[in-house]
Amino acid sequence: MTDRPEHQLSADINETRDSADILRQELLKEISRLNRFSTRGLLALSLFLVVSILAWWSFSFLPAPERVTAVLGKPPSAPIISIVLLIYTFSAIILSLSRMAAGIEHGSSFSHVGFLTAFFLFYYFGKSLDENFWAVFGSGITILGVESYRIWTFCAEGISKSMEDIEYVNRTGRPPPQE
C-alpha cells in the first residue's frame, strides 16, 4: 500500500466535496426546470378558455363570415368539420396517453390550443359555431385536461427522482447510480 501525503488526501476530499456540490446544484436546477414546466398544461388550458370566451362571443372582433368566405371560398360543411374534430380528439387523447405510458417529456399543449382554435374558426366561418361550440369546448377541455395531467405527472416523477438523487449525494458524496 502506498502512502499518500496528507495534503494529497486533503485535496482529494476537497475535490470530492466540490463535485458533490456541483452535482447538487445541477439537480436543484433540474427540479426548478421541472417546476416551471409543470405549469405548461395549465397555461395552455387557460389560453384555451380565453379563446373559448371569444368564440362564445362569436369572435366579435373578426370580420363577418360572408366577407371572409367571399375571399377564401366556401368553408367545409359542419358535418365534415365535426368528423374531423372527432378524429382529432381521439387521436390527441391516444397520443397523450401513449406519451404518458412511455414517460416522454413533450410540451405540445399549445399546439392543441391552435388546432382547437382552428375548429372554432371553421365553425364560425361556416356559420355553425352556435350549434357546435360545446363540441369543440368539450373536446378541448378533455384533450387539454389529459395533457395537463400527463405533464404534471411527468414533472412530479422527475422531481421525486431528483430529490432522491440529492439525498443520495448528501449521504454518500457520490453521484447516484444510473438506472
PDB file of C-alpha atoms in Angstrom, residues 28-179:
ATOM      1  CA  LEU A  28     -31.639  21.670  -7.985  1.00  0.00           C
ATOM      2  CA  LYS A  29     -31.658  23.357 -11.408  1.00  0.00           C
ATOM      3  CA  GLU A  30     -33.465  20.330 -12.860  1.00  0.00           C
ATOM      4  CA  ILE A  31     -36.062  20.494 -10.074  1.00  0.00           C
ATOM      5  CA  SER A  32     -36.580  24.191 -10.794  1.00  0.00           C
ATOM      6  CA  ARG A  33     -36.966  23.497 -14.533  1.00  0.00           C
ATOM      7  CA  LEU A  34     -39.497  20.734 -13.887  1.00  0.00           C
ATOM      8  CA  ASN A  35     -41.471  23.022 -11.540  1.00  0.00           C
ATOM      9  CA  ARG A  36     -41.703  25.628 -14.303  1.00  0.00           C
ATOM     10  CA  PHE A  37     -42.537  23.014 -16.945  1.00  0.00           C
ATOM     11  CA  SER A  38     -45.309  21.502 -14.806  1.00  0.00           C
ATOM     12  CA  THR A  39     -47.436  24.639 -15.262  1.00  0.00           C
ATOM     13  CA  ARG A  40     -47.350  24.388 -19.055  1.00  0.00           C
ATOM     14  CA  GLY A  41     -50.554  22.331 -19.252  1.00  0.00           C
ATOM     15  CA  LEU A  42     -52.461  24.751 -17.065  1.00  0.00           C
ATOM     16  CA  LEU A  43     -51.244  27.710 -19.113  1.00  0.00           C
ATOM     17  CA  ALA A  44     -52.466  26.040 -22.314  1.00  0.00           C
ATOM     18  CA  LEU A  45     -55.796  25.268 -20.671  1.00  0.00           C
ATOM     19  CA  SER A  46     -56.104  28.912 -19.578  1.00  0.00           C
ATOM     20  CA  LEU A  47     -55.336  30.120 -23.104  1.00  0.00           C
ATOM     21  CA  PHE A  48     -57.981  27.752 -24.472  1.00  0.00           C
ATOM     22  CA  LEU A  49     -60.531  29.178 -22.033  1.00  0.00           C
ATOM     23  CA  VAL A  50     -59.754  32.693 -23.305  1.00  0.00           C
ATOM     24  CA  VAL A  51     -60.216  31.543 -26.910  1.00  0.00           C
ATOM     25  CA  SER A  52     -63.449  29.793 -25.890  1.00  0.00           C
ATOM     26  CA  ILE A  53     -64.791  33.011 -24.371  1.00  0.00           C
ATOM     27  CA  LEU A  54     -64.002  34.842 -27.609  1.00  0.00           C
ATOM     28  CA  ALA A  55     -65.785  32.091 -29.550  1.00  0.00           C
ATOM     29  CA  TRP A  56     -68.762  32.295 -27.174  1.00  0.00           C
ATOM     30  CA  TRP A  57     -68.979  35.991 -28.081  1.00  0.00           C
ATOM     31  CA  SER A  58     -68.916  34.925 -31.761  1.00  0.00           C
ATOM     32  CA  PHE A  59     -65.470  36.410 -32.395  1.00  0.00           C
ATOM     33  CA  SER A  60     -66.888  39.942 -32.454  1.00  0.00           C
ATOM     34  CA  PHE A  61     -63.503  41.367 -33.497  1.00  0.00           C
ATOM     35  CA  LEU A  62     -63.294  39.245 -36.689  1.00  0.00           C
ATOM     36  CA  PRO A  63     -64.839  40.255 -39.995  1.00  0.00           C
ATOM     37  CA  ALA A  64     -68.231  38.797 -40.838  1.00  0.00           C
ATOM     38  CA  PRO A  65     -68.121  35.235 -42.209  1.00  0.00           C
ATOM     39  CA  GLU A  66     -69.593  36.422 -45.530  1.00  0.00           C
ATOM     40  CA  ARG A  67     -66.657  38.769 -46.151  1.00  0.00           C
ATOM     41  CA  VAL A  68     -64.095  36.057 -45.437  1.00  0.00           C
ATOM     42  CA  THR A  69     -65.831  33.355 -47.481  1.00  0.00           C
ATOM     43  CA  ALA A  70     -66.092  35.818 -50.405  1.00  0.00           C
ATOM     44  CA  VAL A  71     -62.282  35.958 -50.424  1.00  0.00           C
ATOM     45  CA  LEU A  72     -61.336  32.390 -49.399  1.00  0.00           C
ATOM     46  CA  GLY A  73     -64.273  30.441 -50.773  1.00  0.00           C
ATOM     47  CA  LYS A  74     -66.864  28.217 -49.179  1.00  0.00           C
ATOM     48  CA  PRO A  75     -65.748  26.514 -45.938  1.00  0.00           C
ATOM     49  CA  PRO A  76     -66.247  22.796 -45.320  1.00  0.00           C
ATOM     50  CA  SER A  77     -69.697  21.785 -44.130  1.00  0.00           C
ATOM     51  CA  ALA A  78     -70.407  21.430 -40.407  1.00  0.00           C
ATOM     52  CA  PRO A  79     -70.739  17.603 -40.553  1.00  0.00           C
ATOM     53  CA  ILE A  80     -67.302  17.314 -42.201  1.00  0.00           C
ATOM     54  CA  ILE A  81     -65.757  19.606 -39.599  1.00  0.00           C
ATOM     55  CA  SER A  82     -67.413  17.536 -36.856  1.00  0.00           C
ATOM     56  CA  ILE A  83     -66.000  14.280 -38.234  1.00  0.00           C
ATOM     57  CA  VAL A  84     -62.511  15.781 -38.371  1.00  0.00           C
ATOM     58  CA  LEU A  85     -62.953  17.144 -34.819  1.00  0.00           C
ATOM     59  CA  LEU A  86     -63.935  13.681 -33.592  1.00  0.00           C
ATOM     60  CA  ILE A  87     -60.921  12.056 -35.277  1.00  0.00           C
ATOM     61  CA  TYR A  88     -58.613  14.756 -33.931  1.00  0.00           C
ATOM     62  CA  THR A  89     -59.969  14.403 -30.391  1.00  0.00           C
ATOM     63  CA  PHE A  90     -59.435  10.648 -30.240  1.00  0.00           C
ATOM     64  CA  SER A  91     -56.012  10.903 -31.896  1.00  0.00           C
ATOM     65  CA  ALA A  92     -54.840  13.596 -29.479  1.00  0.00           C
ATOM     66  CA  ILE A  93     -56.020  11.646 -26.435  1.00  0.00           C
ATOM     67  CA  ILE A  94     -54.385   8.418 -27.629  1.00  0.00           C
ATOM     68  CA  LEU A  95     -51.144  10.263 -28.397  1.00  0.00           C
ATOM     69  CA  SER A  96     -51.127  11.917 -24.982  1.00  0.00           C
ATOM     70  CA  LEU A  97     -51.830   8.644 -23.179  1.00  0.00           C
ATOM     71  CA  SER A  98     -49.079   6.860 -25.114  1.00  0.00           C
ATOM     72  CA  ARG A  99     -46.627   9.632 -24.186  1.00  0.00           C
ATOM     73  CA  MET A 100     -47.706   9.250 -20.569  1.00  0.00           C
ATOM     74  CA  ALA A 101     -47.158   5.485 -20.659  1.00  0.00           C
ATOM     75  CA  ALA A 102     -43.724   5.912 -22.254  1.00  0.00           C
ATOM     76  CA  GLY A 103     -42.703   8.716 -19.868  1.00  0.00           C
ATOM     77  CA  ILE A 104     -41.831  11.096 -22.707  1.00  0.00           C
ATOM     78  CA  GLU A 105     -41.276  14.776 -21.977  1.00  0.00           C
ATOM     79  CA  HIS A 106     -43.194  16.656 -24.629  1.00  0.00           C
ATOM     80  CA  GLY A 107     -44.818  20.046 -24.230  1.00  0.00           C
ATOM     81  CA  SER A 108     -47.320  20.011 -27.075  1.00  0.00           C
ATOM     82  CA  SER A 109     -50.241  21.550 -25.209  1.00  0.00           C
ATOM     83  CA  PHE A 110     -50.060  24.873 -27.027  1.00  0.00           C
ATOM     84  CA  SER A 111     -50.305  23.212 -30.442  1.00  0.00           C
ATOM     85  CA  HIS A 112     -53.588  21.670 -29.279  1.00  0.00           C
ATOM     86  CA  VAL A 113     -54.866  25.160 -28.461  1.00  0.00           C
ATOM     87  CA  GLY A 114     -54.013  26.185 -32.021  1.00  0.00           C
ATOM     88  CA  PHE A 115     -55.846  23.228 -33.559  1.00  0.00           C
ATOM     89  CA  LEU A 116     -58.894  23.747 -31.358  1.00  0.00           C
ATOM     90  CA  THR A 117     -58.933  27.453 -32.251  1.00  0.00           C
ATOM     91  CA  ALA A 118     -58.940  26.417 -35.916  1.00  0.00           C
ATOM     92  CA  PHE A 119     -62.045  24.289 -35.281  1.00  0.00           C
ATOM     93  CA  PHE A 120     -63.773  27.257 -33.657  1.00  0.00           C
ATOM     94  CA  LEU A 121     -62.852  29.372 -36.683  1.00  0.00           C
ATOM     95  CA  PHE A 122     -64.020  26.783 -39.215  1.00  0.00           C
ATOM     96  CA  TYR A 123     -67.398  26.606 -37.479  1.00  0.00           C
ATOM     97  CA  TYR A 124     -67.524  30.401 -37.270  1.00  0.00           C
ATOM     98  CA  PHE A 125     -66.842  30.883 -40.980  1.00  0.00           C
ATOM     99  CA  GLY A 126     -69.268  28.048 -41.772  1.00  0.00           C
ATOM    100  CA  LYS A 127     -71.949  29.904 -39.749  1.00  0.00           C
ATOM    101  CA  SER A 128     -72.441  26.923 -37.429  1.00  0.00           C
ATOM    102  CA  LEU A 129     -70.469  27.981 -34.356  1.00  0.00           C
ATOM    103  CA  ASP A 130     -73.589  28.340 -32.179  1.00  0.00           C
ATOM    104  CA  GLU A 131     -74.600  24.706 -32.790  1.00  0.00           C
ATOM    105  CA  ASN A 132     -71.080  23.310 -32.380  1.00  0.00           C
ATOM    106  CA  PHE A 133     -69.485  25.453 -29.684  1.00  0.00           C
ATOM    107  CA  TRP A 134     -69.951  22.840 -26.955  1.00  0.00           C
ATOM    108  CA  ALA A 135     -68.449  20.066 -29.102  1.00  0.00           C
ATOM    109  CA  VAL A 136     -65.199  21.999 -29.556  1.00  0.00           C
ATOM    110  CA  PHE A 137     -65.235  23.185 -25.949  1.00  0.00           C
ATOM    111  CA  GLY A 138     -65.755  19.656 -24.596  1.00  0.00           C
ATOM    112  CA  SER A 139     -63.049  18.248 -26.857  1.00  0.00           C
ATOM    113  CA  GLY A 140     -60.647  20.980 -25.800  1.00  0.00           C
ATOM    114  CA  ILE A 141     -61.242  20.537 -22.085  1.00  0.00           C
ATOM    115  CA  THR A 142     -60.795  16.774 -22.452  1.00  0.00           C
ATOM    116  CA  ILE A 143     -57.625  16.943 -24.564  1.00  0.00           C
ATOM    117  CA  LEU A 144     -56.007  19.692 -22.519  1.00  0.00           C
ATOM    118  CA  GLY A 145     -57.047  18.078 -19.246  1.00  0.00           C
ATOM    119  CA  VAL A 146     -55.319  14.835 -20.238  1.00  0.00           C
ATOM    120  CA  GLU A 147     -52.278  16.780 -21.495  1.00  0.00           C
ATOM    121  CA  SER A 148     -52.089  18.818 -18.300  1.00  0.00           C
ATOM    122  CA  TYR A 149     -52.250  15.676 -16.171  1.00  0.00           C
ATOM    123  CA  ARG A 150     -49.594  13.986 -18.337  1.00  0.00           C
ATOM    124  CA  ILE A 151     -47.193  16.915 -17.995  1.00  0.00           C
ATOM    125  CA  TRP A 152     -47.858  17.247 -14.266  1.00  0.00           C
ATOM    126  CA  THR A 153     -47.230  13.554 -13.558  1.00  0.00           C
ATOM    127  CA  PHE A 154     -44.060  13.555 -15.687  1.00  0.00           C
ATOM    128  CA  CYS A 155     -42.733  16.534 -13.725  1.00  0.00           C
ATOM    129  CA  ALA A 156     -43.777  15.104 -10.348  1.00  0.00           C
ATOM    130  CA  GLU A 157     -41.914  11.868 -11.096  1.00  0.00           C
ATOM    131  CA  GLY A 158     -38.839  13.796 -12.254  1.00  0.00           C
ATOM    132  CA  ILE A 159     -38.849  15.997  -9.155  1.00  0.00           C
ATOM    133  CA  SER A 160     -39.214  12.956  -6.905  1.00  0.00           C
ATOM    134  CA  LYS A 161     -36.291  11.228  -8.660  1.00  0.00           C
ATOM    135  CA  SER A 162     -34.125  14.352  -8.390  1.00  0.00           C
ATOM    136  CA  MET A 163     -34.924  14.689  -4.677  1.00  0.00           C
ATOM    137  CA  GLU A 164     -33.879  11.055  -4.142  1.00  0.00           C
ATOM    138  CA  ASP A 165     -30.656  11.748  -6.058  1.00  0.00           C
ATOM    139  CA  ILE A 166     -29.925  14.781  -3.871  1.00  0.00           C
ATOM    140  CA  GLU A 167     -30.432  12.680  -0.740  1.00  0.00           C
ATOM    141  CA  TYR A 168     -28.058  10.041  -2.143  1.00  0.00           C
ATOM    142  CA  VAL A 169     -25.399  12.700  -2.902  1.00  0.00           C
ATOM    143  CA  ASN A 170     -25.804  14.187   0.588  1.00  0.00           C
ATOM    144  CA  ARG A 171     -25.478  10.772   2.176  1.00  0.00           C
ATOM    145  CA  THR A 172     -22.571   9.369   0.121  1.00  0.00           C
ATOM    146  CA  GLY A 173     -20.914  12.335  -1.567  1.00  0.00           C
ATOM    147  CA  ARG A 174     -21.008  10.391  -4.848  1.00  0.00           C
ATOM    148  CA  PRO A 175     -23.237  10.580  -7.925  1.00  0.00           C
ATOM    149  CA  PRO A 176     -26.267   8.293  -7.761  1.00  0.00           C
ATOM    150  CA  PRO A 177     -26.116   5.052  -9.751  1.00  0.00           C
ATOM    151  CA  GLN A 178     -27.625   5.288 -13.218  1.00  0.00           C
ATOM    152  CA  GLU A 179     -30.635   3.123 -13.987  1.00  0.00           C
TER     153      GLU A 179
END
